[in-house]
Short mmCIF file of C-alpha atoms in Angstrom, two decimals:
data_model
loop_
_atom_site.label_atom_id
_atom_site.label_comp_id
_atom_site.label_asym_id
_atom_site.label_seq_id
_atom_site.Cartn_x
_atom_site.Cartn_y
_atom_site.Cartn_z
CA UNK H 181 -0.03 0.03 -0.05
CA UNK H 182 1.01 3.62 -0.63
CA UNK H 183 2.29 5.49 2.43
CA UNK H 184 -0.11 8.47 3.02
CA UNK H 185 1.44 11.38 4.82
CA UNK H 186 -0.61 14.09 6.42
CA UNK H 187 0.70 17.61 6.09
CA UNK H 188 1.67 19.33 9.28
CA UNK H 189 -0.97 21.54 10.80
CA UNK H 190 -3.81 19.44 9.38
CA UNK H 191 -6.77 18.17 11.41
CA UNK H 192 -5.26 14.86 11.89
CA UNK H 193 -2.14 16.32 13.29
CA UNK H 194 -4.12 18.47 15.72
CA UNK H 195 -6.03 15.49 16.92
CA UNK H 196 -2.74 13.66 17.54
CA UNK H 197 -1.39 16.55 19.56
CA UNK H 198 -4.59 16.70 21.62
CA UNK H 199 -4.45 12.98 22.32
CA UNK H 200 -0.84 13.27 23.24
CA UNK H 201 -1.70 16.02 25.78
CA UNK H 202 -4.57 14.02 27.34
CA UNK H 203 -2.40 10.80 27.72
CA UNK H 204 0.57 12.69 29.13
CA UNK H 205 0.88 12.57 32.85
CA UNK H 206 0.27 15.78 34.68
CA UNK H 207 3.35 18.05 35.46
CA UNK H 208 4.92 17.63 38.86
CA UNK H 209 5.19 20.50 41.34
CA UNK H 210 8.92 20.64 40.71
CA UNK H 211 8.48 21.36 36.93
CA UNK H 212 5.84 23.98 37.72
CA UNK H 213 8.19 25.70 40.20
CA UNK H 214 10.95 25.73 37.62
CA UNK H 215 8.62 27.28 35.10
CA UNK H 216 7.60 29.99 37.41
CA UNK H 217 11.22 30.73 38.38
CA UNK H 218 12.23 30.96 34.66
CA UNK H 219 9.35 33.28 34.04
CA UNK H 220 10.32 35.39 36.97
CA UNK H 221 13.98 35.58 35.69
CA UNK H 222 12.74 36.62 32.12
CA UNK H 223 10.71 39.44 33.65
CA UNK H 224 13.64 40.60 35.77
CA UNK H 225 15.95 40.66 32.88
CA UNK H 226 13.39 42.58 30.88
CA UNK H 227 12.80 45.02 33.66
CA UNK H 228 16.48 45.42 34.16
CA UNK H 229 17.11 46.02 30.57
CA UNK H 230 14.38 48.54 30.32
CA UNK H 231 15.48 50.45 33.38
CA UNK H 232 19.05 50.67 32.08
CA UNK H 233 17.76 52.10 28.73
CA UNK H 234 15.63 54.63 30.55
CA UNK H 235 18.52 55.61 32.87
CA UNK H 236 20.81 56.05 29.73
CA UNK H 237 18.21 58.28 27.96
CA UNK H 238 17.43 60.41 31.00
CA UNK H 239 20.99 60.82 32.11
CA UNK H 240 21.74 63.96 29.82
CA UNK H 241 18.75 65.65 31.16
CA UNK H 242 19.61 64.88 34.76
CA UNK H 243 23.03 66.23 34.11
CA UNK H 244 21.87 69.50 32.80
CA UNK H 245 19.47 69.98 35.50
CA UNK H 246 22.14 69.21 38.13
CA UNK H 247 24.37 71.85 36.63
CA UNK H 248 21.79 74.65 36.13
CA UNK H 249 19.34 73.90 38.95
CA UNK H 250 20.87 71.70 41.75
CA UNK H 251 24.20 73.37 41.94
CA UNK H 252 22.99 76.98 42.19
CA UNK H 253 20.27 75.94 44.70
CA UNK H 254 22.91 74.32 46.93
CA UNK H 255 25.21 77.45 46.67
CA UNK H 256 22.39 79.75 47.52
CA UNK H 257 21.45 77.61 50.56
CA UNK H 258 25.22 77.76 51.66
CA UNK H 259 25.35 81.52 51.02
CA UNK H 260 22.29 82.07 53.18
CA UNK H 261 24.29 80.87 56.16
CA UNK H 262 26.82 83.62 55.89
CA UNK H 263 26.59 87.41 56.59
CA UNK H 264 28.13 90.59 54.94
CA UNK H 265 31.83 91.27 55.27
CA UNK H 266 31.37 94.64 57.05
CA UNK H 267 33.48 95.62 60.07
CA UNK H 268 34.83 93.12 62.49
CA UNK H 269 34.07 94.26 66.13
CA UNK H 270 36.82 92.24 67.46
CA UNK H 271 39.67 93.51 65.35
CA UNK H 272 38.27 96.78 64.19
CA UNK H 273 39.19 96.02 60.52
CA UNK H 274 37.02 95.15 57.52
CA UNK H 275 36.52 91.51 57.15
CA UNK H 276 38.15 89.80 54.10
CA UNK H 277 35.72 86.88 54.18
CA UNK H 278 31.94 86.53 54.94
CA UNK H 279 31.39 85.40 58.43
CA UNK H 280 29.36 82.27 59.26
CA UNK H 281 26.15 83.42 60.98
CA UNK H 282 24.01 80.22 60.76
CA UNK H 283 20.35 80.85 60.72
CA UNK H 284 20.59 84.53 61.67
CA UNK H 285 19.58 85.69 58.14
CA UNK H 286 16.22 83.58 58.36
CA UNK H 287 15.57 84.96 61.94
CA UNK H 288 16.09 88.55 60.70
CA UNK H 289 13.69 87.93 57.78
CA UNK H 290 10.90 86.89 60.16
CA UNK H 291 11.98 89.43 62.80
CA UNK H 292 13.48 92.80 62.05
CA UNK H 293 12.86 92.68 58.29
CA UNK H 294 9.60 90.76 58.54
CA UNK H 295 7.43 93.69 57.51
CA UNK H 296 9.13 94.05 54.16
CA UNK H 297 9.28 90.35 53.57
CA UNK H 298 5.57 89.76 54.32
CA UNK H 299 4.66 92.76 52.11
CA UNK H 300 6.58 91.21 49.18
CA UNK H 301 5.06 87.70 49.99
CA UNK H 302 1.52 88.95 49.86
CA UNK H 303 2.28 91.08 46.66
CA UNK H 304 3.69 88.00 45.09
CA UNK H 305 0.55 85.90 45.97
CA UNK H 306 -1.81 88.52 44.95
CA UNK H 307 -0.22 88.99 41.52
CA UNK H 308 -0.24 85.24 41.07
CA UNK H 309 -3.80 84.64 41.95
CA UNK H 310 -5.28 87.61 39.93
CA UNK H 311 -3.06 87.36 36.90
CA UNK H 312 -3.30 83.45 36.43
CA UNK H 313 -7.05 83.66 37.10
CA UNK H 314 -7.69 86.25 34.40
CA UNK H 315 -5.18 84.56 32.02
CA UNK H 316 -7.15 81.37 32.30
CA UNK H 317 -10.53 82.99 31.39
CA UNK H 318 -9.08 85.10 28.70
CA UNK H 319 -6.87 82.17 27.28
CA UNK H 320 -9.80 79.80 27.03
CA UNK H 321 -11.71 82.40 25.19
CA UNK H 322 -8.78 83.00 22.84
CA UNK H 323 -8.35 79.19 22.30
CA UNK H 324 -12.17 78.87 21.38
CA UNK H 325 -11.77 81.77 18.89
CA UNK H 326 -8.59 80.35 17.26
CA UNK H 327 -10.24 76.90 17.00
CA UNK H 328 -13.13 78.11 14.98
CA UNK H 329 -13.03 77.86 11.19
CA UNK H 330 -13.60 81.17 9.58
CA UNK H 331 -12.19 83.38 7.03
CA UNK H 332 -8.77 84.97 8.13
CA UNK H 333 -8.25 82.58 11.02
CA UNK H 334 -4.53 82.47 10.32
CA UNK H 335 -4.30 86.27 10.74
CA UNK H 336 -6.36 86.22 14.08
CA UNK H 337 -4.12 83.48 15.48
CA UNK H 338 -0.93 85.34 14.54
CA UNK H 339 -2.41 88.62 16.20
CA UNK H 340 -3.39 86.74 19.36
CA UNK H 341 0.07 85.07 19.76
CA UNK H 342 2.16 88.27 19.07
CA UNK H 343 2.08 89.34 22.73
CA UNK H 344 3.54 86.14 23.87
CA UNK H 345 6.44 86.48 21.43
CA UNK H 346 7.30 89.94 22.59
CA UNK H 347 10.09 89.85 25.25
CA UNK H 348 9.05 90.78 28.75
CA UNK H 349 11.36 93.75 29.03
CA UNK H 350 10.06 95.31 25.71
CA UNK H 351 6.52 94.63 26.83
CA UNK H 352 7.07 96.48 30.16
CA UNK H 353 8.59 99.43 28.27
CA UNK H 354 5.68 99.49 25.93
CA UNK H 355 3.27 99.61 28.90
CA UNK H 356 5.23 102.01 30.66
CA UNK H 357 4.76 104.39 27.79
CA UNK H 358 1.08 103.69 27.67
CA UNK H 359 0.66 104.28 31.41
CA UNK H 360 2.54 107.50 31.42
CA UNK H 361 0.97 110.63 32.81
CA UNK H 362 0.44 111.77 29.36
CA UNK H 363 0.00 108.38 27.80
CA UNK H 364 -2.62 106.67 25.94
CA UNK H 365 -4.33 105.08 29.06
CA UNK H 366 -5.05 108.45 30.55
CA UNK H 367 -6.22 109.78 27.17
CA UNK H 368 -8.68 107.00 26.88
CA UNK H 369 -10.23 107.33 30.25
CA UNK H 370 -10.05 111.19 30.27
CA UNK H 371 -8.56 111.26 33.84
CA UNK H 372 -5.15 111.85 35.11
CA UNK H 373 -3.71 108.98 37.00
CA UNK H 374 -0.19 108.39 37.97
CA UNK H 375 -0.04 104.62 37.10
CA UNK H 376 3.76 104.18 37.73
CA UNK H 377 3.82 105.37 41.40
CA UNK H 378 2.77 103.80 44.61
CA UNK H 379 -0.75 102.70 45.03
CA UNK H 380 -3.48 100.45 43.98
CA UNK H 381 -3.27 101.72 40.40
CA UNK H 382 0.32 100.41 40.19
CA UNK H 383 -0.93 96.77 40.94
CA UNK H 384 -3.68 97.38 38.34
CA UNK H 385 -0.95 98.45 35.81
CA UNK H 386 1.11 95.38 36.49
CA UNK H 387 -1.88 92.89 36.29
CA UNK H 388 -3.01 94.35 32.88
CA UNK H 389 0.42 94.17 31.39
CA UNK H 390 1.02 90.66 32.65
CA UNK H 391 -2.27 89.35 31.55
CA UNK H 392 -1.82 90.96 28.10
CA UNK H 393 1.57 89.32 27.77
CA UNK H 394 1.02 85.80 28.92
CA UNK H 395 -2.73 85.04 28.29
CA UNK H 396 -1.86 83.75 24.78
CA UNK H 397 0.37 81.15 26.32
CA UNK H 398 -2.64 79.52 28.06
CA UNK H 399 -4.74 80.00 24.88
CA UNK H 400 -2.11 78.18 22.91
CA UNK H 401 -1.93 75.13 25.28
CA UNK H 402 -5.67 74.99 25.34
CA UNK H 403 -5.80 75.09 21.60
CA UNK H 404 -3.65 72.22 21.34
CA UNK H 405 -6.11 70.33 23.59
CA UNK H 406 -9.03 71.33 21.50
CA UNK H 407 -7.32 70.05 18.35
CA UNK H 408 -7.53 66.45 19.61
CA UNK H 409 -11.27 66.44 20.40
CA UNK H 410 -13.16 64.37 17.70
CA UNK H 411 -15.87 66.42 15.76
CA UNK H 412 -18.09 63.41 16.06
CA UNK H 413 -18.57 64.02 19.67
CA UNK H 414 -19.97 67.62 19.01
CA UNK H 415 -22.06 66.40 16.15
CA UNK H 416 -23.59 63.71 18.47
CA UNK H 417 -24.32 66.24 21.32
CA UNK H 418 -25.84 68.58 18.82
CA UNK H 419 -28.23 65.86 17.51
CA UNK H 420 -29.10 65.20 21.09
CA UNK H 421 -30.28 68.77 21.42
CA UNK H 422 -27.25 70.10 23.52
CA UNK H 423 -26.74 73.91 23.15
CA UNK H 424 -23.54 75.71 22.72
CA UNK H 425 -23.12 76.27 26.48
CA UNK H 426 -24.00 72.70 27.21
CA UNK H 427 -21.42 71.34 24.74
CA UNK H 428 -18.77 73.62 26.22
CA UNK H 429 -19.49 72.63 29.85
CA UNK H 430 -20.02 68.83 29.35
CA UNK H 431 -17.73 68.13 26.26
CA UNK H 432 -15.12 70.78 25.76
CA UNK H 433 -14.12 71.64 29.32
CA UNK H 434 -13.87 67.99 30.57
CA UNK H 435 -11.74 66.85 27.49
CA UNK H 436 -9.45 69.86 27.54
CA UNK H 437 -9.05 69.96 31.24
CA UNK H 438 -5.54 68.13 31.30
CA UNK H 439 -4.05 70.66 28.91
CA UNK H 440 -5.65 73.61 30.86
CA UNK H 441 -4.24 72.31 34.24
CA UNK H 442 -0.83 72.07 32.77
CA UNK H 443 -1.02 75.64 31.39
CA UNK H 444 -2.23 76.96 34.82
CA UNK H 445 0.58 75.05 36.63
CA UNK H 446 3.16 76.49 34.33
CA UNK H 447 1.82 80.03 34.59
CA UNK H 448 1.38 79.85 38.27
CA UNK H 449 5.02 78.84 38.90
CA UNK H 450 6.16 81.62 36.43
CA UNK H 451 4.11 84.25 38.06
CA UNK H 452 5.42 83.36 41.56
CA UNK H 453 8.98 84.31 40.27
CA UNK H 454 7.74 87.58 38.71
CA UNK H 455 10.53 90.17 38.57
CA UNK H 456 11.25 91.96 35.31
CA UNK H 457 7.79 93.35 34.36
CA UNK H 458 7.01 95.29 37.70
CA UNK H 459 10.71 96.18 38.01
CA UNK H 460 10.77 97.94 34.56
CA UNK H 461 7.18 99.03 34.54
CA UNK H 462 6.84 100.51 37.99
CA UNK H 463 10.39 100.53 39.38
CA UNK H 464 12.42 99.19 42.40
CA UNK H 465 11.54 99.51 45.97
CA UNK H 466 7.99 100.31 45.39
CA UNK H 467 6.07 98.69 48.30
CA UNK H 468 3.00 98.27 46.42
CA UNK H 469 4.48 95.94 43.64
CA UNK H 470 7.66 94.57 45.24
CA UNK H 471 7.82 90.86 44.89
CA UNK H 472 10.03 88.35 46.59
CA UNK H 473 12.33 88.16 43.55
CA UNK H 474 12.70 91.91 43.54
CA UNK H 475 13.33 91.80 47.18
CA UNK H 476 16.19 89.29 46.72
CA UNK H 477 17.67 91.32 43.84
CA UNK H 478 17.62 94.45 46.01
CA UNK H 479 19.54 92.78 48.78
CA UNK H 480 22.08 91.40 46.33
CA UNK H 481 22.66 94.82 44.55
CA UNK H 482 23.46 96.30 47.98
CA UNK H 483 26.19 93.55 48.45
CA UNK H 484 24.06 91.75 51.22
CA UNK H 485 24.42 88.34 49.57
CA UNK H 486 23.50 86.47 52.75
CA UNK H 487 20.04 88.03 53.09
CA UNK H 488 19.55 87.76 49.31
CA UNK H 489 20.27 84.13 49.37
CA UNK H 490 17.89 83.64 52.31
CA UNK H 491 15.11 85.39 50.23
CA UNK H 492 15.92 83.30 47.23
CA UNK H 493 15.80 79.93 49.43
CA UNK H 494 12.41 80.99 50.83
CA UNK H 495 11.08 81.73 47.35
CA UNK H 496 12.34 78.39 46.13
CA UNK H 497 10.65 76.57 48.84
CA UNK H 498 7.43 78.58 48.24
CA UNK H 499 7.33 77.56 44.58
CA UNK H 500 8.24 73.99 45.36
CA UNK H 501 5.39 73.68 47.94
CA UNK H 502 2.81 75.22 45.39
CA UNK H 503 4.02 72.71 42.68
CA UNK H 504 3.92 69.72 45.03
CA UNK H 505 0.40 70.70 46.21
CA UNK H 506 -0.86 71.28 42.70
CA UNK H 507 0.58 67.92 41.35
CA UNK H 508 -0.64 66.09 44.57
CA UNK H 509 -4.15 67.33 44.37
CA UNK H 510 -4.58 67.30 40.53
CA UNK H 511 -1.89 64.83 39.66
CA UNK H 512 -4.36 62.44 37.93
CA UNK H 513 -6.11 65.05 35.82
CA UNK H 514 -2.58 66.49 34.75
CA UNK H 515 -1.99 63.44 32.69
CA UNK H 516 -5.66 62.78 31.88
CA UNK H 517 -5.63 59.08 32.71
CA UNK H 518 -8.73 59.06 34.99
CA UNK H 519 -7.65 55.80 36.63
CA UNK H 520 -6.49 54.23 33.31
CA UNK H 521 -3.07 53.40 34.75
CA UNK H 522 -4.73 51.43 37.52
CA UNK H 523 -6.79 49.58 35.04
CA UNK H 524 -3.87 48.98 32.77
CA UNK H 525 -1.94 47.46 35.81
CA UNK H 526 -4.88 45.07 36.53
CA UNK H 527 -5.01 43.88 32.83
CA UNK H 528 -1.22 43.38 32.86
CA UNK H 529 -1.50 41.25 35.92
CA UNK H 530 -4.26 39.25 34.44
CA UNK H 531 -2.15 38.72 31.26
CA UNK H 532 0.84 37.61 33.38
CA UNK H 533 -1.34 35.06 35.15
CA UNK H 534 -2.82 33.67 32.00
CA UNK H 535 0.63 33.31 30.44
CA UNK H 536 1.72 31.39 33.58
CA UNK H 537 -1.08 29.03 33.40
CA UNK H 538 -0.41 28.42 29.62
CA UNK H 539 3.16 27.51 30.46
CA UNK H 540 2.18 25.25 33.14
CA UNK H 541 -0.22 23.48 30.59
CA UNK H 542 2.55 23.22 28.15
CA UNK H 543 4.92 21.91 30.60
#
């Protein structure tokens, strides 16, 4: 008789493999243990390799941050523990080195110099809250306008983004000319106001100039978030009878929330370090607009590097605490996962368990 061969992968071959599995004795606990150990070694090697690659890719960034951030921060912390050279009361001569004073600079800030410090602290907080709040409202409105399809949209986008492209020093000089006693602002309102002197009007001038300068930044980030929202979502909501306000509140705002929160975080941290705009627009040593950065610069310009470093360290801690609180409270919304990471971890664990069971059956 002719010898009939069945091709591999045919039904007969599958039946033979299945019969062999049923007739094979069950795996022993030792073999299952070895299978689990081999899977653990494979996962460990994969994790180690991924970790090494990640560390290699991140190392240049960490090196740059260490040079431009960590080292100056440590030097400022060290400098805050030393006082001015001045006159040595023991010898009667001028000191050639800065004396070590410990925490005296910090105690002086909260003691003798406390009034000026707290004034700068509240000015910084006031400017941050008001400017970021107004910039958020105006920036969202700008993003909605730039997102609309109409004739001349490119020109409108360019006009909105021009203030953000203007350097801050140039912007401050421009607004200083506008808020001059004989400037455009007084000509428009028909009243003589000395905007660049002490008082509430100086705060208003700084807020107006800052909002005009940086509101397009929030608008740009929100516009990027609007670009990824599918148009089908709005069409479905329109068919269901949702109005313009309902679509904005229930569709646009929730979907653009991660980009908006990132923009608010960046602008808040930047506003806490405000220096150049009020310094050029209003001037130095003005109690109504003096911020913590201006206070530290004033101490450094008077060769009091110890107190200046102490002010800088306190400002750094203030910014760090605000950033940590913001990320801690809104960390999930910043990445927009909404619990996706936890669900992904659960699915990953289920896949690993399934793979382990399949390995045990094969063994």
